[in-house]
Short mmCIF file of C-alpha atoms and ligand atoms in Angstrom, two decimals:
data_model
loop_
_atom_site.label_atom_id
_atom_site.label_comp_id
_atom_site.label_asym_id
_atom_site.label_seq_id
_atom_site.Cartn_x
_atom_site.Cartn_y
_atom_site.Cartn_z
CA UNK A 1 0.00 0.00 0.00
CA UNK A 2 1.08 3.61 -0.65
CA UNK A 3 1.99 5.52 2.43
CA UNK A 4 -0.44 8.43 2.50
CA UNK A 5 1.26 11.93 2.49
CA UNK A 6 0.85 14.73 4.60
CA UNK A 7 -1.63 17.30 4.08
CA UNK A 8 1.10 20.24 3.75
CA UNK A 9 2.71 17.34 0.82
CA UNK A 10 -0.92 17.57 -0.91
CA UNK A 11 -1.53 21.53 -1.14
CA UNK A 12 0.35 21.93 -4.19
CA UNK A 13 -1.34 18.96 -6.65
CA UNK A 14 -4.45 17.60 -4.84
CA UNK A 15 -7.97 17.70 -6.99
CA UNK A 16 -6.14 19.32 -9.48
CA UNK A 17 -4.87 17.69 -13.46
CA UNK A 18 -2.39 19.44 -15.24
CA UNK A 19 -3.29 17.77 -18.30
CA UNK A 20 -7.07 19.26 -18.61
CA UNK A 21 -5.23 22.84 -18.24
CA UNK A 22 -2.66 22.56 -20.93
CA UNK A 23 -0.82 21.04 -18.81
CA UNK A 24 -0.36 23.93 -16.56
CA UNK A 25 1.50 23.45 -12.96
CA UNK A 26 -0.60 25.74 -11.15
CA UNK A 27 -4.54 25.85 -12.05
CA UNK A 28 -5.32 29.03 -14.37
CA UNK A 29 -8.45 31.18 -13.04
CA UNK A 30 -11.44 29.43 -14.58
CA UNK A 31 -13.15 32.81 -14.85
CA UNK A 32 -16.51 32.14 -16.60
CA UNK A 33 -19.69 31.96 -15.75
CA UNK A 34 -21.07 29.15 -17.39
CA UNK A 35 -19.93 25.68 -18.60
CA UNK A 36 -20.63 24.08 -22.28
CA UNK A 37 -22.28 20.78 -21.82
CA UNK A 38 -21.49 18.45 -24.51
CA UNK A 39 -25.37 16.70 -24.96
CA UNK A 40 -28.24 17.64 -23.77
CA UNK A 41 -28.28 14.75 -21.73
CA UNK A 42 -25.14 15.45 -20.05
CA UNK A 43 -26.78 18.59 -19.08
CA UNK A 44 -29.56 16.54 -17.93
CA UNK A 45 -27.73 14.19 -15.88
CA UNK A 46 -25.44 17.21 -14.49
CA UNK A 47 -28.61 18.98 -13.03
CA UNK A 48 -30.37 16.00 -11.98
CA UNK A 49 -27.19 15.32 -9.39
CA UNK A 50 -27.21 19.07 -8.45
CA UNK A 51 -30.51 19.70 -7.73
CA UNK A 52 -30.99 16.20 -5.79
CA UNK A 53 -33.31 14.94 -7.94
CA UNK A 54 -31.32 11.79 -8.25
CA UNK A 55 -28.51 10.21 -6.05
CA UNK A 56 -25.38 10.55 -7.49
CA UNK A 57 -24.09 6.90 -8.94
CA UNK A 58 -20.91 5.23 -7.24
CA UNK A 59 -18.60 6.42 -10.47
CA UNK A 60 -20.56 9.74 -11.08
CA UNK A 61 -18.41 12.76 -10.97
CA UNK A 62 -20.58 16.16 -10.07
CA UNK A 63 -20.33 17.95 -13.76
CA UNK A 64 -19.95 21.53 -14.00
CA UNK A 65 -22.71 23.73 -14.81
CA UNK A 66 -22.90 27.23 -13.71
CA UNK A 67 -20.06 29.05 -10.99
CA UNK A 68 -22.41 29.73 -8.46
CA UNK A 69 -23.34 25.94 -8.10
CA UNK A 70 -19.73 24.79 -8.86
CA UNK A 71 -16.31 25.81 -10.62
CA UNK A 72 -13.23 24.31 -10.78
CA UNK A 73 -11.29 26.88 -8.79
CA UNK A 74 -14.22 26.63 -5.72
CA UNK A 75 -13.58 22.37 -6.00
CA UNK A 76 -9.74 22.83 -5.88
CA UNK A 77 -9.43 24.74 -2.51
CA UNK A 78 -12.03 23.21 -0.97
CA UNK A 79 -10.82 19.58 -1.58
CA UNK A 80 -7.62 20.65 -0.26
CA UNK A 81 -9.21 22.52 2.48
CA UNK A 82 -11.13 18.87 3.70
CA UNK A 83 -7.71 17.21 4.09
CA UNK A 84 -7.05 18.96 7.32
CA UNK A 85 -9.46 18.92 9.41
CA UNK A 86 -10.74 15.14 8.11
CA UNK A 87 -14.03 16.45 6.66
CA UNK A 88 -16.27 14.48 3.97
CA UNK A 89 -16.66 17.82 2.24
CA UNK A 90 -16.38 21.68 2.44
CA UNK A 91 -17.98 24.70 0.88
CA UNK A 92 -16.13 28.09 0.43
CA UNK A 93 -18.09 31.24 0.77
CA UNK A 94 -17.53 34.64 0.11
CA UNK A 95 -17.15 35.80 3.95
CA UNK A 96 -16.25 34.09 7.23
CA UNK A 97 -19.88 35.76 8.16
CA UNK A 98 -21.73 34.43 4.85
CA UNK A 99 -20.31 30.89 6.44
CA UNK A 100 -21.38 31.30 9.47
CA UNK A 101 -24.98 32.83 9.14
CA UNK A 102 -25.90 30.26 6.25
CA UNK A 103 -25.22 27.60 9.00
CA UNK A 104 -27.30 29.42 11.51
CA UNK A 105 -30.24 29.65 9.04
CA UNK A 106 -30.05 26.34 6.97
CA UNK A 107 -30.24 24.43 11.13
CA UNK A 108 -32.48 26.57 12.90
CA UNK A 109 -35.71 27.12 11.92
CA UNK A 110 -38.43 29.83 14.23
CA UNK A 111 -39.69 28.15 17.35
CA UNK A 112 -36.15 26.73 17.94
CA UNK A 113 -33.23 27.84 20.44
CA UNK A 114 -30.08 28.48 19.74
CA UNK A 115 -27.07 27.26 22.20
CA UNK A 116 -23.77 29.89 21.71
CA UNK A 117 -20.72 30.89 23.55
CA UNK A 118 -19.82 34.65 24.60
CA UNK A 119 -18.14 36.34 23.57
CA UNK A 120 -18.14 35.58 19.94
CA UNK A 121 -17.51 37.42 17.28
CA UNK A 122 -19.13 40.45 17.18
CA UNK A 123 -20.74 40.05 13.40
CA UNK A 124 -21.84 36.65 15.00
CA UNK A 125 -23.11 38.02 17.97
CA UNK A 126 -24.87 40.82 16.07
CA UNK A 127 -26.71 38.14 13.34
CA UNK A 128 -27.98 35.99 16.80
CA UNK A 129 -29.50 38.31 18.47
CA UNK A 130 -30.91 40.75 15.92
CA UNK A 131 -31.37 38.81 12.78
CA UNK A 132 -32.63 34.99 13.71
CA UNK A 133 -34.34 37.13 17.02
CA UNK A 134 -36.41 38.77 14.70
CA UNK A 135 -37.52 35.51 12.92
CA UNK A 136 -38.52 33.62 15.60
CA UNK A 137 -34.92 31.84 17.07
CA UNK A 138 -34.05 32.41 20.01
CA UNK A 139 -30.96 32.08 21.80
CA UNK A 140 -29.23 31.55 25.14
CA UNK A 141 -25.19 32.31 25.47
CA UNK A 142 -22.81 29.99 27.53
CA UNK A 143 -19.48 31.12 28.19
CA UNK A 144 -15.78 29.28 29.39
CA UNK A 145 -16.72 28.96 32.90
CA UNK A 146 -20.40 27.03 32.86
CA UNK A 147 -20.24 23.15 33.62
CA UNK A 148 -21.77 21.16 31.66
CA UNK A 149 -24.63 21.02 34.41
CA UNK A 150 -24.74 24.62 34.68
CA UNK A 151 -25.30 25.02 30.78
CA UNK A 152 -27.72 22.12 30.91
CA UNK A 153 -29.34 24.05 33.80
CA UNK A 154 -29.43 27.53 31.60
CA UNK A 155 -31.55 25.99 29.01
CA UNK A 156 -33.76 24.07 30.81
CA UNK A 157 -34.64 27.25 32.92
CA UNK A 158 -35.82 28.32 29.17
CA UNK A 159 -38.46 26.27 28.85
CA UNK A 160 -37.02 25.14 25.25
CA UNK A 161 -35.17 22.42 26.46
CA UNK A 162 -36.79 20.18 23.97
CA UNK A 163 -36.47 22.53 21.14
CA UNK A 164 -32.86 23.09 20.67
CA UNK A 165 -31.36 22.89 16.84
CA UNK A 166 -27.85 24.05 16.97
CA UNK A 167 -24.92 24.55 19.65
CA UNK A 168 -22.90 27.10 18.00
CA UNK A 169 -19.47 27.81 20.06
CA UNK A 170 -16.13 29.83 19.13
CA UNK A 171 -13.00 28.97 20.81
CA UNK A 172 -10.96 30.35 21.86
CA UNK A 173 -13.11 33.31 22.55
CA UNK A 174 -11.68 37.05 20.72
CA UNK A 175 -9.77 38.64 22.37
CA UNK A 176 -9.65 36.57 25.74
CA UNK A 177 -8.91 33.76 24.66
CA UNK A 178 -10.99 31.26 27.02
CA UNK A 179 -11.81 28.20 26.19
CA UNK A 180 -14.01 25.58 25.12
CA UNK A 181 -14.54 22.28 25.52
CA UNK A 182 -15.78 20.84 22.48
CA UNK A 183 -16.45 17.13 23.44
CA UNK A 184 -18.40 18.66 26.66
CA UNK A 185 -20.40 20.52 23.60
CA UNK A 186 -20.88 17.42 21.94
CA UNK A 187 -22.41 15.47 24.90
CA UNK A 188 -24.95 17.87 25.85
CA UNK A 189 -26.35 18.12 21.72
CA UNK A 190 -26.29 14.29 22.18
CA UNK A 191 -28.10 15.10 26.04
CA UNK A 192 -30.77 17.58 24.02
CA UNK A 193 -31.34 15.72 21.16
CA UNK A 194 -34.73 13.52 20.32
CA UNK A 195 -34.62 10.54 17.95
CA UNK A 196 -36.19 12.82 15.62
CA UNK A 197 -33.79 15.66 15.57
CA UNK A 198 -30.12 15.69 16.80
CA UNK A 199 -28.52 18.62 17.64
CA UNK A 200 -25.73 19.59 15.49
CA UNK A 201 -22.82 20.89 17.43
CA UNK A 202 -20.94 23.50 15.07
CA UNK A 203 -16.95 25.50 15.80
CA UNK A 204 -16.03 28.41 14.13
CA UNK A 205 -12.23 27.68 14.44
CA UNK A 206 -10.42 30.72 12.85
CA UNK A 207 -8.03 31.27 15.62
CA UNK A 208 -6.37 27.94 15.27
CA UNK A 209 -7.66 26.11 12.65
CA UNK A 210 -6.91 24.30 10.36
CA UNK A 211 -3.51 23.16 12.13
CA UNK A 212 -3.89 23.64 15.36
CA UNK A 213 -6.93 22.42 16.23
CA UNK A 214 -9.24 19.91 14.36
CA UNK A 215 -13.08 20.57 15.88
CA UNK A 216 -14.28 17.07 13.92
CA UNK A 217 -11.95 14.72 15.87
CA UNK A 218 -13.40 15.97 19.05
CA UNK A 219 -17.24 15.52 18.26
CA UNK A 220 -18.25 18.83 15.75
CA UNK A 221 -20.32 18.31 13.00
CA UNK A 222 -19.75 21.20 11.74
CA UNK A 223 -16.13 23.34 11.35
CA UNK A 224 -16.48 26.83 10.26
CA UNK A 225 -13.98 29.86 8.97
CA UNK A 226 -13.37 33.17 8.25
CA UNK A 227 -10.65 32.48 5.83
CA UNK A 228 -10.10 35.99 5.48
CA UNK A 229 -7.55 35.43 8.40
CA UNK A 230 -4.92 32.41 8.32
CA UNK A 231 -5.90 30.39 5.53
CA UNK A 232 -5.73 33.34 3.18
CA UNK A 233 -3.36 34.90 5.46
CA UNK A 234 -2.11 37.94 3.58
CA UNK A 235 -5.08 40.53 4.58
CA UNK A 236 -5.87 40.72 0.70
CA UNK A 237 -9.19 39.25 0.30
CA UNK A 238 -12.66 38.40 2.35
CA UNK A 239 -13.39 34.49 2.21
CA UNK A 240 -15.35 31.82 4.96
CA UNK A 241 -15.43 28.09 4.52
CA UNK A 242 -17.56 25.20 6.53
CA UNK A 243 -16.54 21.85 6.70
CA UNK A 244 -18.26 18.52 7.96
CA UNK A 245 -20.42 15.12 6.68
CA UNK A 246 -21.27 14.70 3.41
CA UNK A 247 -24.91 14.71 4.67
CA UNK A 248 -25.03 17.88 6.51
CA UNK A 249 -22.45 19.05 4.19
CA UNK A 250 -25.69 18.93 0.81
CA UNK A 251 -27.72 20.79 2.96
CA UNK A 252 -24.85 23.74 3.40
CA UNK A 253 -24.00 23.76 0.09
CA UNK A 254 -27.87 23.85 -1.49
CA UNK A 255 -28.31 26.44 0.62
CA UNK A 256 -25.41 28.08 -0.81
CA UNK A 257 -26.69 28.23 -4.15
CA UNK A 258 -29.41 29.85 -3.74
CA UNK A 259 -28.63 32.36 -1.74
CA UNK A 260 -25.43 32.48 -4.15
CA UNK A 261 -23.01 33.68 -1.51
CA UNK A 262 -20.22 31.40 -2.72
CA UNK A 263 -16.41 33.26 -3.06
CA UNK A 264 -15.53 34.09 -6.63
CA UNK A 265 -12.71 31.78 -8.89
CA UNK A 266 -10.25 34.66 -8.67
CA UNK A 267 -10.59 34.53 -4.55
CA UNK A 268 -10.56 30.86 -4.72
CA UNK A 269 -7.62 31.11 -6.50
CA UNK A 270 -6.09 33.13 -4.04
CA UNK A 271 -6.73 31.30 -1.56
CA UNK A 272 -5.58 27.89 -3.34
CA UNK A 273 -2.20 29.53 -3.62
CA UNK A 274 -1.85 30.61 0.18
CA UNK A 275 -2.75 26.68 1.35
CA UNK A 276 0.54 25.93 -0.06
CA UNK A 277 2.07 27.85 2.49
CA UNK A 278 0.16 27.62 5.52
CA UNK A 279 1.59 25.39 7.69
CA UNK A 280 4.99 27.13 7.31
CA UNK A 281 3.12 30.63 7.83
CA UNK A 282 1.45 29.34 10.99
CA UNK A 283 4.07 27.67 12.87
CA UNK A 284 6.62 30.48 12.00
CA UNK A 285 3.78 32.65 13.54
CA UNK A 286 3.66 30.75 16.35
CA UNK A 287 6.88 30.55 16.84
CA UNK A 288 7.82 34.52 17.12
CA UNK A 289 4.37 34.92 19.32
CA UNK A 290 6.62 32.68 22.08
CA UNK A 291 9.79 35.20 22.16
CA UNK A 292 7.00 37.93 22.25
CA UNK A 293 5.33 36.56 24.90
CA UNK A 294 8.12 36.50 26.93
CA UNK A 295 9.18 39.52 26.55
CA UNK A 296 5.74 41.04 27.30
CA UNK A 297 5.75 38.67 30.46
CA UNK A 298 8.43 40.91 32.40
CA UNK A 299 7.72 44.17 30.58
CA UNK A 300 7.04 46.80 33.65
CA UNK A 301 4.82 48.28 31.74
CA UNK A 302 2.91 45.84 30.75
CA UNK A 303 -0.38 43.61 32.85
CA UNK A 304 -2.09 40.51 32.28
CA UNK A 305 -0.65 39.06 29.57
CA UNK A 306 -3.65 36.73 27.70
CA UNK A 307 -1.42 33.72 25.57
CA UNK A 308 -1.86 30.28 25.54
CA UNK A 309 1.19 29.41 26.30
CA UNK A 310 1.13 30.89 29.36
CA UNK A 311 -1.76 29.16 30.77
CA UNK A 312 -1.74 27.88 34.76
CA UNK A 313 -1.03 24.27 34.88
CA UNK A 314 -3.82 22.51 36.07
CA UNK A 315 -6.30 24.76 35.65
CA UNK A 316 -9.56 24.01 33.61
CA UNK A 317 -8.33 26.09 30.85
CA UNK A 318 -5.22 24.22 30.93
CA UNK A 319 -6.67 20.69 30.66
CA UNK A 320 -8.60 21.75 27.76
CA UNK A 321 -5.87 23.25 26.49
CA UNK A 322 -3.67 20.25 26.44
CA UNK A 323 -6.82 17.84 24.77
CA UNK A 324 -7.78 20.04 21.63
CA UNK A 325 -4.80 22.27 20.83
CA UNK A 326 -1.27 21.62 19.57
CA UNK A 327 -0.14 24.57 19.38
CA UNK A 328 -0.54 28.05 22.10
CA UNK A 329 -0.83 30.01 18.49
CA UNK A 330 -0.05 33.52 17.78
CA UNK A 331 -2.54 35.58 19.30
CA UNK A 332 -1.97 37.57 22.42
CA UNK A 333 -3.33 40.36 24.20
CA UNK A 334 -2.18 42.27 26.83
CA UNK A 335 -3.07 45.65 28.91
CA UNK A 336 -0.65 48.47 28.96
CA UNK A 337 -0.60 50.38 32.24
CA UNK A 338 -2.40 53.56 32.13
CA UNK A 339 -5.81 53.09 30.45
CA UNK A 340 -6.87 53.93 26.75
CA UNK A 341 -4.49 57.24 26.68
CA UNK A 342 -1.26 55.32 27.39
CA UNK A 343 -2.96 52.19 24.85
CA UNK A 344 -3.20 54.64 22.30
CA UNK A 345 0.07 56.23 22.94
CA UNK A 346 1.66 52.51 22.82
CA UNK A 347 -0.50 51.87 19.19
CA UNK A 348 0.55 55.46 17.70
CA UNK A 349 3.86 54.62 18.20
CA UNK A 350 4.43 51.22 16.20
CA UNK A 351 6.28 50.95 12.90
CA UNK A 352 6.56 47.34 11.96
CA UNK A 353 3.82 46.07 13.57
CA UNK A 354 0.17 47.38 11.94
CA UNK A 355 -2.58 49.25 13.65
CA UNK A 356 -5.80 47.62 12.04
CA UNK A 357 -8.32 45.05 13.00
CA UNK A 358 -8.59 41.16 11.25
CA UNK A 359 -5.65 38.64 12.67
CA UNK A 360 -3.72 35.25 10.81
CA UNK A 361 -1.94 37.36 8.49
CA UNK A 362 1.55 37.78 7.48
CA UNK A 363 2.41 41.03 8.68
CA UNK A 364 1.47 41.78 12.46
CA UNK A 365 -1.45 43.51 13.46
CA UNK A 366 -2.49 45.26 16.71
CA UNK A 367 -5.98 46.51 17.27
CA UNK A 368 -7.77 48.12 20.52
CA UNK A 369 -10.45 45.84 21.04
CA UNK A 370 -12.66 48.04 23.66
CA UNK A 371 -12.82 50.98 20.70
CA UNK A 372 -12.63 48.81 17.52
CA UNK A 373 -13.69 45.27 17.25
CA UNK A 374 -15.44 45.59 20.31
CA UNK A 375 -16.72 48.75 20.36
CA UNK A 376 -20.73 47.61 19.89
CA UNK A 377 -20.61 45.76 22.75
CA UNK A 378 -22.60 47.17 26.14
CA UNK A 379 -19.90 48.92 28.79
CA UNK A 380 -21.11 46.25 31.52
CA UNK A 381 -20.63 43.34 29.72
CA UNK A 382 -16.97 44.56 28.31
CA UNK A 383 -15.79 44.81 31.69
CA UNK A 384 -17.51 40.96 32.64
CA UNK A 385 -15.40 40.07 29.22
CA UNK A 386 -12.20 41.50 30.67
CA UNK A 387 -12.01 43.72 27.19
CA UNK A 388 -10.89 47.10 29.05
CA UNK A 389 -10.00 50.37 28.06
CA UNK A 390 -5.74 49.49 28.07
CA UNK A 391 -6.41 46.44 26.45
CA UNK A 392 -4.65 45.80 23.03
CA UNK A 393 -4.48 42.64 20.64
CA UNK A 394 -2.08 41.65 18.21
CA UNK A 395 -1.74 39.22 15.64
CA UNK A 396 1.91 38.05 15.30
CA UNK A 397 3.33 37.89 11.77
CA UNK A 398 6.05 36.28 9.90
CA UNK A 399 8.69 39.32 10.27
CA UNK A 400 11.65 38.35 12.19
CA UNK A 401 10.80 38.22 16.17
CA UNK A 402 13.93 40.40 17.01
CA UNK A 403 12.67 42.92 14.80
CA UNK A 404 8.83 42.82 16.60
CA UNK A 405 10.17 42.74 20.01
CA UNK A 406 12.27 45.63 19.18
CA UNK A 407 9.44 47.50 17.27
CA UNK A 408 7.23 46.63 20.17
CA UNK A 409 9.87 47.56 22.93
CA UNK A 410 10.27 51.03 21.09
CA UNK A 411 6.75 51.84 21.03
CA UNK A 412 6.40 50.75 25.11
CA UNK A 413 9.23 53.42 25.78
CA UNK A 414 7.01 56.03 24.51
CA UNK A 415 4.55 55.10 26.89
CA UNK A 416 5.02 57.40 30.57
CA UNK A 417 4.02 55.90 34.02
C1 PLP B 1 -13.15 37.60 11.25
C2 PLP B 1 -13.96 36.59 11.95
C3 PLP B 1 -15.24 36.23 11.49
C4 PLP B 1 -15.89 36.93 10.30
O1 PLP B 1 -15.23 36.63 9.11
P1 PLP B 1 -15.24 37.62 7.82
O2 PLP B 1 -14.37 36.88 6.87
O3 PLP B 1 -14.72 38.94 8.25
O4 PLP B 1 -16.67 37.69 7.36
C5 PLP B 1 -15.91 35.24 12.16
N1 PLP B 1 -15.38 34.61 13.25
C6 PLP B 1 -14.16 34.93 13.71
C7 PLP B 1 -13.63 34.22 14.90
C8 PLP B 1 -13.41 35.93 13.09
O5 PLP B 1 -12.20 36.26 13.59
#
């Protein structure tokens, strides 16, 4: 038997065959609209498969008919895109949020609750409780500190108990970084569901997927993305993705087409060509955010460092830690003494490292998360988060960690105690 290669050894060739190209190495940008069928009973057969009129047969490969149902460049990064986290299938979409909110409508319907963790992401948070409130779903938020009793005990005291469709949970949370346990998610959907419905337990894993952590080994169904951040990873285009069974995985991607919110061939493309390099990106990444993290540590003017890597031992956070991730990543946050004046005297002063919002992307970025990503969120419930007013987050990039701790020690001196 053939020994089967790595996923990193597969980003460069998978699902793709140089001789229907020309024999091109790299796929060209199948820009077009439409595909020529060659009979009209090719055509036939092609939208019999799509539209689920008819099971596909054992041999059958899914033709191509029009780009917003399918398109070379769309099949190409997301069969390579499947190889990492183990999923049957995956469909790319033109925004982390387009991926997220088709999940939230296409397994929630009115009359049903929602299960989520806070914080999420605030364009997450927003589409919960505005958008599916408004149409009937509603929802009640768990965060890193409930037991599983405790959460089972929250939606009981709803009186929905029996009408739960979806757990939706982010880990680890932006820009705290607590965590989730996904298994202890994927025991209570089993706890909720009936033997008509079970309760599909879904992870938006952008902060460290799809190397670091792998939602579907640990019970998800369903693995979501903004690919905007370290799968496209060089802050120059807007992309999601969701992953999971081929089952749930039909009902995603019909879904999909008709609300035709799939990414583009030209961002697929993109995107195709940054999987090559991702697992070199990310642990390179990871691997300056540890010198930076020291030298935060034992910076005077720094306070409560927030890193993965420099979680207690033995705390809960800690033993999840150690089951789902590989990896403390390369996001940290930290409060600089002196509130949002000395913050934004810290920010002001950077050179290397980039003041603006998003994360997972080659160059470093450093945001204030109380004014910017944050800033929607009621002044109570920052302050519950821990998101305060000398709070900062950065995203650690691939430039050379001497150069970012010196950038970053620079911009500390300017700061005054
Ligand atoms: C950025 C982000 C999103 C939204 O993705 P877009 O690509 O900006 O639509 C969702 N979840 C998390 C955790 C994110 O960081």
């Amino acid at each position: 038997m053939k020994k089967p290669l790595h996923p990193e050894s597969l980003m460069m060739t998978h699902g793709y065959q140089p001789e229907l190209s020309e024999g091109a190495v790299k796929p060209p940008i199948f820009q077009t609209s439409t595909f020529v069928f060659k009979t009209a009973e090719e055509g036939k057969a092609f939208f019999e498969v799509a539209y689920g009129l008819r099971e596909k047969g054992e041999q059958e490969e899914m033709g191509l008919i029009y780009s917003r149902i399918n398109n070379p460049n769309l099949e190409i990064f997301e069969n390579r895109l499947k190889l990492w986290d183990k999923a049957d299938d995956c469909a790319v979409f033109e925004s982390g949020m387009s991926a997220i909110s088709t999940v939230l409508m296409e397994f929630l319907k009115p009359g049903e609750l929602l299960i989520y963790s806070s914080p999420t992401y605030g364009g997450t948070d927003h589409f919960i409780n505005d958008y599916l409130k408004r149409i009937g779903v509603d929802s009640v938020s768990i965060n890193a500190d409930d037991s599983k009793e405790a959460i089972l005990e929250k939606v009981r005291a709803t009186g929905k108990s029996d009408k739960v469709g979806l757990i939706m949970i982010e880990t680890p949370s932006n820009p705290t970084n607590s965590l989730i346990d996904i298994a202890m998610c994927k025991e209570i959907a089993d706890e909720l569901s009936s033997e008509t419905q079970q309760v599909k337990l879904a992870v938006d894993n952008t902060f460290m997927g799809p190397i670091w952590c792998h939602p579907i080994a640990h019970g998800a169904d369903l693995v979501m993305y903004s690919a905007t951040k370290y799968i496209g990873g060089h802050s120059d285009l807007i992309a999601g993705a969701v992953l999971g069974n081929t089952e749930d995985m039909i009902r995603v991607k019909t879904l999909r087409t008709f609300l035709g919110n799939m990414a583009s061939p030209h961002t697929c493309w993109l995107l195709t060509r940054s999987l090559e390099t991702l697992k070199v990106r990310m642990e390179q990444q990871a691997k300056s955010a540890i010198y930076v993290a020291e030298f935060l540590k034992s910076h005077p003017k720094v306070i409560d460092l927030v890193y993965l890597g420099n979680l207690e031992k033995g705390s809960k956070a800690y033993k999840i830690y150690e089951k789902q991730y590989s990896s403390p990543g390369a996001m940290i946050s930290f409060e600089v003494k002196g509130g949002e004046k000395q913050a934004f005297k810290f920010l002001n002063h950077l050179n290397l490292v980039k003041l603006a919002v998003s994360l997972g992307s080659t160059e470093s970025l450093i945001q204030h998360p109380a004014s910017m990503t944050h800033a929607g969120i009621a002044p109570d419930d920052k302050i519950k988060m821990g998101i305060t007013e000398s709070l900062v987050r950065i995203s650690i990039g691939v430039e050379n960690s001497e150069d970012l701790i010196h950038d970053i020690a620079q911009a500390l001196d300017a700061v005054n105690n």
